[in-house]
CSV table of C-alpha atoms and ligand atoms in Angstrom, one decimal:
chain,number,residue,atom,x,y,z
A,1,UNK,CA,-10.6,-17.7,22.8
A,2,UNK,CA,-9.2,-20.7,25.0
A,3,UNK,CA,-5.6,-20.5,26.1
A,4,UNK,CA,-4.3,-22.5,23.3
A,5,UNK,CA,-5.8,-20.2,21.2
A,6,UNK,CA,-4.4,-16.9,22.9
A,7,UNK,CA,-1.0,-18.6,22.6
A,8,UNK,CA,-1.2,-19.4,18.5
A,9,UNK,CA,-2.5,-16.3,18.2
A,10,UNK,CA,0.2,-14.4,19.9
A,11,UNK,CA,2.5,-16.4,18.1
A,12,UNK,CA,1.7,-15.2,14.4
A,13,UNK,CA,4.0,-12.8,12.9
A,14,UNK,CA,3.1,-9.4,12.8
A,15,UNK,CA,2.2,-7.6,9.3
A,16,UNK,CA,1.4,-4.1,9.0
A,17,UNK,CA,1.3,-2.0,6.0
A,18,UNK,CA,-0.7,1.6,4.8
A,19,UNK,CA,-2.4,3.1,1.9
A,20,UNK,CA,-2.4,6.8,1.1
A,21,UNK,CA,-5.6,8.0,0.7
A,22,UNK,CA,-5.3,10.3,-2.5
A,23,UNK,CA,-7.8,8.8,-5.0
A,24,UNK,CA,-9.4,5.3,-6.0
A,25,UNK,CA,-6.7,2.5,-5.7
A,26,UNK,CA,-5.3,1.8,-8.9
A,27,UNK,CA,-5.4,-1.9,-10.2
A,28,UNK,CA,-1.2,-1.4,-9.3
A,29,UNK,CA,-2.3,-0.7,-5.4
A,30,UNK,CA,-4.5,-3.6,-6.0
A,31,UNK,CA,-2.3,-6.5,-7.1
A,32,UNK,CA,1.0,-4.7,-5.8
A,33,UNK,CA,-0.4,-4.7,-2.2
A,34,UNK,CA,-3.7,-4.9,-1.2
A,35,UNK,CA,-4.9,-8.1,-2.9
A,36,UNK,CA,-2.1,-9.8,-0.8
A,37,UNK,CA,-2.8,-7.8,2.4
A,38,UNK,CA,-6.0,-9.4,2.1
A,39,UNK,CA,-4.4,-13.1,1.7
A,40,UNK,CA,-2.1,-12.8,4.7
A,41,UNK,CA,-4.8,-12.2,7.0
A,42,UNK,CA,-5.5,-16.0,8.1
A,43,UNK,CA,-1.5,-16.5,9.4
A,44,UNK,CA,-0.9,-13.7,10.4
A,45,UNK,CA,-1.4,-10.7,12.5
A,46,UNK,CA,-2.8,-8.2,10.3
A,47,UNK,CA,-2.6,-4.0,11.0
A,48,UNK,CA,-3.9,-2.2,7.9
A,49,UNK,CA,-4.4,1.6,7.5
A,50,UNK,CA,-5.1,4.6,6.0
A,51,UNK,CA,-2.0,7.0,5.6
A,52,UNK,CA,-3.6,10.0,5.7
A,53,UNK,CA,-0.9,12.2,7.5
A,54,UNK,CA,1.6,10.9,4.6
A,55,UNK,CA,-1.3,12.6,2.2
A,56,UNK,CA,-0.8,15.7,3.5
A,57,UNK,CA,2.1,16.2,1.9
A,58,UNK,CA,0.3,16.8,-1.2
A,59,UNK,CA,-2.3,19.7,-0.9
A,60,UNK,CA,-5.7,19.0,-1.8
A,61,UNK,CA,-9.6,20.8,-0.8
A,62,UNK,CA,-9.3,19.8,2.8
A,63,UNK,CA,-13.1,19.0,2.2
A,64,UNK,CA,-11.9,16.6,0.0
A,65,UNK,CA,-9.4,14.9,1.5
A,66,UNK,CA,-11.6,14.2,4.6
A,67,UNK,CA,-14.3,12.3,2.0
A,68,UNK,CA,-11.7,10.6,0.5
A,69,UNK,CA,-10.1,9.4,3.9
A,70,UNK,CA,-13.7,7.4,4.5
A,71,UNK,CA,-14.1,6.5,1.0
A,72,UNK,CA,-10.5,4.3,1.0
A,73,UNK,CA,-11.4,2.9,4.6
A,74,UNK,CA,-14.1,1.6,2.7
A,75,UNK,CA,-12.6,0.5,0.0
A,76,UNK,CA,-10.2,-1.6,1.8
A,77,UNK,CA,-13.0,-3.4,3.2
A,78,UNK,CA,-14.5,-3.8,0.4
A,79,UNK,CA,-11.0,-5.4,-1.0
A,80,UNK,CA,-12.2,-8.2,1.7
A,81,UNK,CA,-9.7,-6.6,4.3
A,82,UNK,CA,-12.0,-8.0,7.4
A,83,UNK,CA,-12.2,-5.8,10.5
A,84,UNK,CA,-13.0,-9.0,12.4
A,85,UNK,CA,-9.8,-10.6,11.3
A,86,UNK,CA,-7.2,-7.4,10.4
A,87,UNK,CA,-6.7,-4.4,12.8
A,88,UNK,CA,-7.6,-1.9,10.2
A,89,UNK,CA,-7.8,1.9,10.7
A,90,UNK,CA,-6.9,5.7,9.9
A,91,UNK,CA,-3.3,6.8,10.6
A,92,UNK,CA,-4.0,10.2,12.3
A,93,UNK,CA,-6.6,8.8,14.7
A,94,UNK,CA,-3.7,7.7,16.2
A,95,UNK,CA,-1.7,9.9,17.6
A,96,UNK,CA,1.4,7.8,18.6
A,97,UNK,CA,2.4,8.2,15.0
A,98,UNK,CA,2.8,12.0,14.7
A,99,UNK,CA,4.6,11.8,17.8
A,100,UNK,CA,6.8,9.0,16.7
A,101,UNK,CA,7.3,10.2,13.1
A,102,UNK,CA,9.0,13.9,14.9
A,103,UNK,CA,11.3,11.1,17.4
A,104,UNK,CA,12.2,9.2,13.8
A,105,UNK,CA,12.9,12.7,12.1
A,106,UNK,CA,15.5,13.5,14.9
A,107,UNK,CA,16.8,9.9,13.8
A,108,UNK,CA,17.5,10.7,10.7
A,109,UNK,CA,20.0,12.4,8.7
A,110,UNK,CA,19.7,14.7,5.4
A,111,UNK,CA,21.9,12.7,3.6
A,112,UNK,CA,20.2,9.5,3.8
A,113,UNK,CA,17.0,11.6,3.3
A,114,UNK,CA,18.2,13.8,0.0
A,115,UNK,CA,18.7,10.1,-1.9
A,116,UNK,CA,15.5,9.0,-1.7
A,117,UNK,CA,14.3,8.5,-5.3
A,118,UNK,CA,10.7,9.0,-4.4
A,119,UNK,CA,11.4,12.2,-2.8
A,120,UNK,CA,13.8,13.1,-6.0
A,121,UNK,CA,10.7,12.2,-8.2
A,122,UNK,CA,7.9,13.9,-6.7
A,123,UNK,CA,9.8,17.1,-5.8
A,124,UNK,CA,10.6,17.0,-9.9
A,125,UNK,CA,6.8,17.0,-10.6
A,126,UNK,CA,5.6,19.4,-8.4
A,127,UNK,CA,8.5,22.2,-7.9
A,128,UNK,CA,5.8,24.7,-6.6
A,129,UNK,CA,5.2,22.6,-3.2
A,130,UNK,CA,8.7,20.7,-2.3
A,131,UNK,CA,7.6,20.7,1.6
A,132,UNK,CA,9.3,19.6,4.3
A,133,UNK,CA,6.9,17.0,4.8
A,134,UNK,CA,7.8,15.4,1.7
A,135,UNK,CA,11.5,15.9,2.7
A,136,UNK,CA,10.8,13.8,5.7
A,137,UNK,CA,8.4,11.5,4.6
A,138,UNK,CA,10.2,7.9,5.0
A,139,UNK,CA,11.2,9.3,8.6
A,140,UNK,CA,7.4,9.2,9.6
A,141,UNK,CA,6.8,6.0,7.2
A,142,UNK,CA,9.9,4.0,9.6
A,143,UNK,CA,7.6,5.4,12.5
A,144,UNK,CA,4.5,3.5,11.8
A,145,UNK,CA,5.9,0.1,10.9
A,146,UNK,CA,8.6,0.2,14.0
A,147,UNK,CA,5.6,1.6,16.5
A,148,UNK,CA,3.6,-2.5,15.7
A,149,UNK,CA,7.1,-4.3,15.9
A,150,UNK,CA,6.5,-5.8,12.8
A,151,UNK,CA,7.6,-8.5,11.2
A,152,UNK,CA,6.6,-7.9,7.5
A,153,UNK,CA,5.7,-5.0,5.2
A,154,UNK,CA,3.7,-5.9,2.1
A,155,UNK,CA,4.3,-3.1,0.0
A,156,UNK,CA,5.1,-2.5,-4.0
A,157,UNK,CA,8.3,-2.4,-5.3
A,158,UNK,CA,8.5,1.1,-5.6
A,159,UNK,CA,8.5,1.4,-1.2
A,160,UNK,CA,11.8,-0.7,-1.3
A,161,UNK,CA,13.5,2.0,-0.3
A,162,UNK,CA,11.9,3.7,1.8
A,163,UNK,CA,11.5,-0.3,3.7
A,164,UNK,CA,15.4,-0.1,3.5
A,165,UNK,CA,15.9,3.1,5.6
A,166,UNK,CA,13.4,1.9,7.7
A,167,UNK,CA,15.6,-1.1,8.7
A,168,UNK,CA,18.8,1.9,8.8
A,169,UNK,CA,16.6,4.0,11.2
A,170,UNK,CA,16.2,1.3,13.3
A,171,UNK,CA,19.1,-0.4,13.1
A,172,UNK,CA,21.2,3.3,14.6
A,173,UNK,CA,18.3,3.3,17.2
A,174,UNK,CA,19.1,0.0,18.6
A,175,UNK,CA,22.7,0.6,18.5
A,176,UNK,CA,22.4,4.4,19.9
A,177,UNK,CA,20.1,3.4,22.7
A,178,UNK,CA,20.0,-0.4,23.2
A,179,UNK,CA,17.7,-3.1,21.5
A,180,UNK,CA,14.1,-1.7,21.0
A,181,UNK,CA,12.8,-2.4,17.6
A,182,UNK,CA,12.2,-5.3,15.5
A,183,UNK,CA,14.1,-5.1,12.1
A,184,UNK,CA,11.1,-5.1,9.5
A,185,UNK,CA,11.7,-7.2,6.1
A,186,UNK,CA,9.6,-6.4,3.0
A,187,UNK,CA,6.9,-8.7,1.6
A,188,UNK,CA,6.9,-7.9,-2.1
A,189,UNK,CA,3.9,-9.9,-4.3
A,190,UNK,CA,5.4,-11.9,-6.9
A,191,UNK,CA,3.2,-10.9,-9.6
A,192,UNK,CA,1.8,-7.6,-10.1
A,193,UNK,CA,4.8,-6.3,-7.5
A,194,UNK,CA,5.3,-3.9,-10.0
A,195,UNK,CA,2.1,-2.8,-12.2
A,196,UNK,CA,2.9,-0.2,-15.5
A,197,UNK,CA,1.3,2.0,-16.7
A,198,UNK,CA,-0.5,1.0,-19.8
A,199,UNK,CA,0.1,3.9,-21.8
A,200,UNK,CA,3.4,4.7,-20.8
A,201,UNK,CA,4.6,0.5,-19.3
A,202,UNK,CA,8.4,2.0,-18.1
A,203,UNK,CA,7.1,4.0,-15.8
A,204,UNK,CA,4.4,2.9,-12.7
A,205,UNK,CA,0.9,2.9,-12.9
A,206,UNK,CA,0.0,6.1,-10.5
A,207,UNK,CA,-3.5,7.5,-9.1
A,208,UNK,CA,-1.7,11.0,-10.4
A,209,UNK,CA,-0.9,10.0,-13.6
A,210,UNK,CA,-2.5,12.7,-16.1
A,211,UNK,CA,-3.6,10.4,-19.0
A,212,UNK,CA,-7.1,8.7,-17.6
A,213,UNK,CA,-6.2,5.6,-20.2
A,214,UNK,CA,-3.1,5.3,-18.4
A,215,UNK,CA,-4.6,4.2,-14.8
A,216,UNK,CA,-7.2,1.3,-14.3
A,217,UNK,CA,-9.1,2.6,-11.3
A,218,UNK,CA,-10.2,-0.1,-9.0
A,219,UNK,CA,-13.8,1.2,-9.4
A,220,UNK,CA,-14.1,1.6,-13.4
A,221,UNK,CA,-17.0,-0.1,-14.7
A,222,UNK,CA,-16.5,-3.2,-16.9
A,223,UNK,CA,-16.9,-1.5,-20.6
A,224,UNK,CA,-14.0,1.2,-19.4
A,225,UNK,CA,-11.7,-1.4,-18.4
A,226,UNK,CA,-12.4,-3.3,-21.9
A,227,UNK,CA,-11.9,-0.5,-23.1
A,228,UNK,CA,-8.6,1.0,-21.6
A,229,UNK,CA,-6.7,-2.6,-21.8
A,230,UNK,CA,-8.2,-2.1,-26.2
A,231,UNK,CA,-5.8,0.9,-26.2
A,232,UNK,CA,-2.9,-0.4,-24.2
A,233,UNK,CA,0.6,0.3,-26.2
A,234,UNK,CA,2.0,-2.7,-26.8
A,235,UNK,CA,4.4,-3.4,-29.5
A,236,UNK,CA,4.3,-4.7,-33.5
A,237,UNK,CA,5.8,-8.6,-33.1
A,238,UNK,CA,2.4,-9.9,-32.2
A,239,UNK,CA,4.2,-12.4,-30.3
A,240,UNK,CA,2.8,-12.9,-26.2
A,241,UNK,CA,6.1,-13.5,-24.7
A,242,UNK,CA,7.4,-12.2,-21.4
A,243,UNK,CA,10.4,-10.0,-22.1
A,244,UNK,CA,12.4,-7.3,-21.1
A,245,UNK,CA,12.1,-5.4,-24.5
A,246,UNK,CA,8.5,-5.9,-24.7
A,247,UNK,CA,7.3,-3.9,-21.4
A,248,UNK,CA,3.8,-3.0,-22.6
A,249,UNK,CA,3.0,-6.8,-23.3
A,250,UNK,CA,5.0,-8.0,-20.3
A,251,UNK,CA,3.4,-5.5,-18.0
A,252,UNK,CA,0.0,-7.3,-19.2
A,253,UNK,CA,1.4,-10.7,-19.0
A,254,UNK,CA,1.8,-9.2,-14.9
A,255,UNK,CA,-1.7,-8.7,-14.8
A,256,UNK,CA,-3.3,-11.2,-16.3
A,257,UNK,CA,-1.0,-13.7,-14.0
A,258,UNK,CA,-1.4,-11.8,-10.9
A,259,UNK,CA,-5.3,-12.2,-11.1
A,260,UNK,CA,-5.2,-15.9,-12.8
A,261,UNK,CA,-2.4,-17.4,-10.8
A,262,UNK,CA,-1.6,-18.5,-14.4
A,263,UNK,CA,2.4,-18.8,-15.6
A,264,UNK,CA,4.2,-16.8,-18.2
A,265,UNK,CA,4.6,-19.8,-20.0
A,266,UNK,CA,1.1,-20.8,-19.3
A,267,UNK,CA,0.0,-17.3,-20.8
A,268,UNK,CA,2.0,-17.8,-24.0
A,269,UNK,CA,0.9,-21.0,-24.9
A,270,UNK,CA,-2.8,-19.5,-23.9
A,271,UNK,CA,-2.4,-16.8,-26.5
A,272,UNK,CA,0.1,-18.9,-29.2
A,273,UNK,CA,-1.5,-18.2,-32.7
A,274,UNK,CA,-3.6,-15.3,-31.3
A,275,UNK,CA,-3.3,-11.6,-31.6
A,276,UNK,CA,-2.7,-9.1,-29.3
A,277,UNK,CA,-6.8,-8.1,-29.6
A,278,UNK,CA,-7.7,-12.0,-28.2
A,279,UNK,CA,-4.9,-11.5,-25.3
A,280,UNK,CA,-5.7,-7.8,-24.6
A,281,UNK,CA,-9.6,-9.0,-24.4
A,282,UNK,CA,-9.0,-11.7,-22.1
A,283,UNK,CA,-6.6,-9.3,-19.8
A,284,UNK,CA,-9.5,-7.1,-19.6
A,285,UNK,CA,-12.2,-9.5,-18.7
A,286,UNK,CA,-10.2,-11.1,-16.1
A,287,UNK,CA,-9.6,-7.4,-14.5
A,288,UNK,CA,-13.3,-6.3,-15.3
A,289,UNK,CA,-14.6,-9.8,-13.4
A,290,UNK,CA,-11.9,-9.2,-10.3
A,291,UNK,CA,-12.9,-6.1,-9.9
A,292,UNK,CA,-16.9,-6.4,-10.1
A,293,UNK,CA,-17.4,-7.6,-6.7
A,294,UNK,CA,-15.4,-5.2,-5.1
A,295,UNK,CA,-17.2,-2.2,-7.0
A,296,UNK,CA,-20.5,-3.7,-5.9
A,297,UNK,CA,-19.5,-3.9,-1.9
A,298,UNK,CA,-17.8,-0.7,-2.0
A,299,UNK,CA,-21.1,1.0,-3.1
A,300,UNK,CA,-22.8,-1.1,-0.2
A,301,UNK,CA,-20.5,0.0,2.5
A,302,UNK,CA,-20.3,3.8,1.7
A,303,UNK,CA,-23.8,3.9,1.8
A,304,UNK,CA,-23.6,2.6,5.7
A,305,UNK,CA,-21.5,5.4,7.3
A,306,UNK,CA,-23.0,4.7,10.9
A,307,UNK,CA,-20.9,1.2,10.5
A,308,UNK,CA,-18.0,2.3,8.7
A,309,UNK,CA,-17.2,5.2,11.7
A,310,UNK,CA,-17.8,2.7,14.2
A,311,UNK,CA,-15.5,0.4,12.7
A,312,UNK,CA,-12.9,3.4,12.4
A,313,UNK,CA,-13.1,4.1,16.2
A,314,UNK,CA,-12.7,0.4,17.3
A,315,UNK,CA,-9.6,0.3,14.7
A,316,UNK,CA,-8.4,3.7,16.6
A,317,UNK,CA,-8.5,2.4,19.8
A,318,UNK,CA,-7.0,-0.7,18.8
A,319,UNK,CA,-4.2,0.7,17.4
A,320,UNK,CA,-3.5,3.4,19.6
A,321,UNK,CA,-3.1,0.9,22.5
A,322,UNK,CA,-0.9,-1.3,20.8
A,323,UNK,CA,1.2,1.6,19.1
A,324,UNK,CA,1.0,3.4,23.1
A,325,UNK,CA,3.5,0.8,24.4
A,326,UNK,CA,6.3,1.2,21.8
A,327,UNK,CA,6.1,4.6,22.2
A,328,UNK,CA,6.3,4.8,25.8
A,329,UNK,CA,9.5,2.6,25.2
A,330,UNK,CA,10.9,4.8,23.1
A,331,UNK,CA,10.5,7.9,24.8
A,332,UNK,CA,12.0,6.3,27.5
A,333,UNK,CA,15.1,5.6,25.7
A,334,UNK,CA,16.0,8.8,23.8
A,335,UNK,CA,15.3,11.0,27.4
A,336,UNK,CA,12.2,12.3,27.3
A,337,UNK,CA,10.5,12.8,31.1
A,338,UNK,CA,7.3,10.8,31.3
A,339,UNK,CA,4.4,12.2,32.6
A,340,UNK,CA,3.4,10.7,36.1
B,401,TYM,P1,0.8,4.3,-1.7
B,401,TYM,O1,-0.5,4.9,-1.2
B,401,TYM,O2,1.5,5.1,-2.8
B,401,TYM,O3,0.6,2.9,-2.3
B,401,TYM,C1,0.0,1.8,-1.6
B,401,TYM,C2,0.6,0.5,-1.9
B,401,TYM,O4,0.4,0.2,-3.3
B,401,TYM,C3,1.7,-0.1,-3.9
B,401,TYM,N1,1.7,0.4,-5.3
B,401,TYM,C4,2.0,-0.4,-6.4
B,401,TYM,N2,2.3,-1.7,-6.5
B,401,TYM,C5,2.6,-2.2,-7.7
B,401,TYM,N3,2.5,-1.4,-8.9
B,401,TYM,C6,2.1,-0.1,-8.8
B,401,TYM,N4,2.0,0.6,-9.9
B,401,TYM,C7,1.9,0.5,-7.5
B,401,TYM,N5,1.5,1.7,-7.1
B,401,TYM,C8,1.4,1.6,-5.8
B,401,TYM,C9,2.7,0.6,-3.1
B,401,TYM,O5,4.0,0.0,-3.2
B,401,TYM,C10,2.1,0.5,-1.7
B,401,TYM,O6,2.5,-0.8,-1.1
B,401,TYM,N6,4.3,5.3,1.6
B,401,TYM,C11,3.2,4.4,1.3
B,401,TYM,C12,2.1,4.4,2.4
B,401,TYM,C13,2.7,4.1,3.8
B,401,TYM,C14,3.1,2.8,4.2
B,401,TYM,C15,3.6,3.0,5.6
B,401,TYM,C16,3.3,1.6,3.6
B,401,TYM,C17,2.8,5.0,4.8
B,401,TYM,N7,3.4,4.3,5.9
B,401,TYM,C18,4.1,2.0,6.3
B,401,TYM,C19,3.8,0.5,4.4
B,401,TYM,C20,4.2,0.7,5.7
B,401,TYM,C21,2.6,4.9,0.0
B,401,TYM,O7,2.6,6.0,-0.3
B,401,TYM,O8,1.8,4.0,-0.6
């Protein structure tokens, strides 16, 4: 790189965002964040990763969790996340971020922490493991985005709030202990921000949800995607209009757009005359061909581990250097005695 180069680089805003590896993506990760983290990476300055210390908040066969930890590094590459262009890597090869998350903890206070409707939701579901991981969750979550300074967090609608006591966190620190972190804004897709479920379309489509026919997994074959957007509730009007009372059909409309670029009004004049079979057909193959290539490179990639561990040590290194100097700041500031 020439010197004009280093300087237009350097000049690019910073965009960092993570992805819990518990499962395949869902076609909800997909359009909600990762299909856009993969369009950002020409202007800007991309840090993807893998949020496997948030995971452990959930308990699964440790055996497990490791395989899964390689299998989502490769799927993000395989969403066309570029390790040439995007600094991508694995959360806890990093060290700086457990370190940080405890300083963020000490940041935070119970209050702001018992109204977080995640944590109110998934202590609900699983009442036999409410850990204090869970409890403390967006404390480590402000950690990693404050640690890259960045500028933007593309993330689904459902991390608004956790984004927003991010910005709190940071917002004390800077006052407590003079200006040190950049104030993070959210970067929220405009379709597809929120993706249903398409059995149940009020609540989000989830890796965890129970009902298989709920969940498009970013890996099902073409004939099960078909197949699951056939069985999608919907409603009895037979009318393809975006509406607020029509969530299963809207929540389509989301798709469909999300991956065509297409309107709503471009979708209902599409579909005008047509049942919902025609509309939920065409949903599906649009998915089913979006999703094809991805499938196919994912199988390439896990099948080359020697690359995909190299690329997971050049990402750690990466990371940890940039992450290193942030921290080093903030230990500074709160009182901790460096090491000489
Ligand atoms: P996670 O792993 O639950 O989800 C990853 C991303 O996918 C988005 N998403 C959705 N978007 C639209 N519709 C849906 N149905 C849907 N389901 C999931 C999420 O909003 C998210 O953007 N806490 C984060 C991981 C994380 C992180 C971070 C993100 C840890 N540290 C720092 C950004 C910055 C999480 O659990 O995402």
């Amino acid at each position: 790189m020439d010197n004009n180069a280093t300087a237009q680089a350097s000049a690019k805003k910073i965009i960092l965002s993570g992805i819990q590896p518990t499962g395949v993506f869902t076609l909800g990760n997909y359009l909600g964040a990762v299909k856009s983290w993969q369009q950002m990476q020409e202007e800007y300055r991309c840090y993807y990763f893998i949020a496997d210390l948030h995971s452990l908040t959930i308990h699964i066969d440790p055996a497990k969790r490791r395989a899964q930890t390689r299998e989502a590094f490769a799927l993000l590459l395989a969403c066309g996340i570029d390790p040439e262009k995007s600094l991508v890597f694995v959360q806890s090869h990093n060290k700086c971020h457990a370190e940080m998350g405890w300083i963020m903890d000490c940041c935070s206070q119970f209050g702001e922490l018992s109204r977080m409707t995640q944590f109110k939701d998934k202590s609900a579901k699983h009442p036999d493991n409410i850990n204090a991981g869970l409890f403390t969750y967006p404390a480590l979550m402000a950690g990693d985005i404050l640690l890259y300074q960045a500028d933007y967090v593309p993330v689904g609608a459902d991390q608004t709030q956790h984004l927003e006591f991010t910005r709190d966190v940071a917002t004390r620190f800077n006052h407590n202990y003079g200006e040190t972190f950049k104030l993070p804004e959210g970067y929220f897709p405009k379709a597809g921000a929120r993706v249903m479920s398409l059995q149940d379309p009020t609540s989000k489509m989830s890796k965890s949800d129970e009902n298989p026919k709920a969940t498009i997994s970013i890996l099902d074959e073409e004939k099960v995607i078909l197949k699951k957007f056939k069985s999608a509730v919907t409603d009895s009007e037979a009318s393809v209009h975006y509406s607020e009372d029509k969530p299963g059909v809207s929540n389509l409309m989301t798709i469909y757009s999300a991956i065509t670029g297409k309107t709503m009004e471009d979708i209902t004049k599409e579909f005008e005359g047509k049942g919902y079979g025609d509309f939920k057909d065409a949903v599906g193959h649009a998915v089913a061909d979006e999703l094809r290539p991805i499938r196919e490179e994912y199988k390439r990639l896990l099948a080359d581990r020697a690359y995909l561990d190299e690329e997971m040590k050049k990402g750690a290194e990466r990371a940890t250097a940039i992450a290193s100097r942030t921290l080093t700041k903030v230990k500074k500031r709160v009182g901790l005695l460096l090491e000489s």
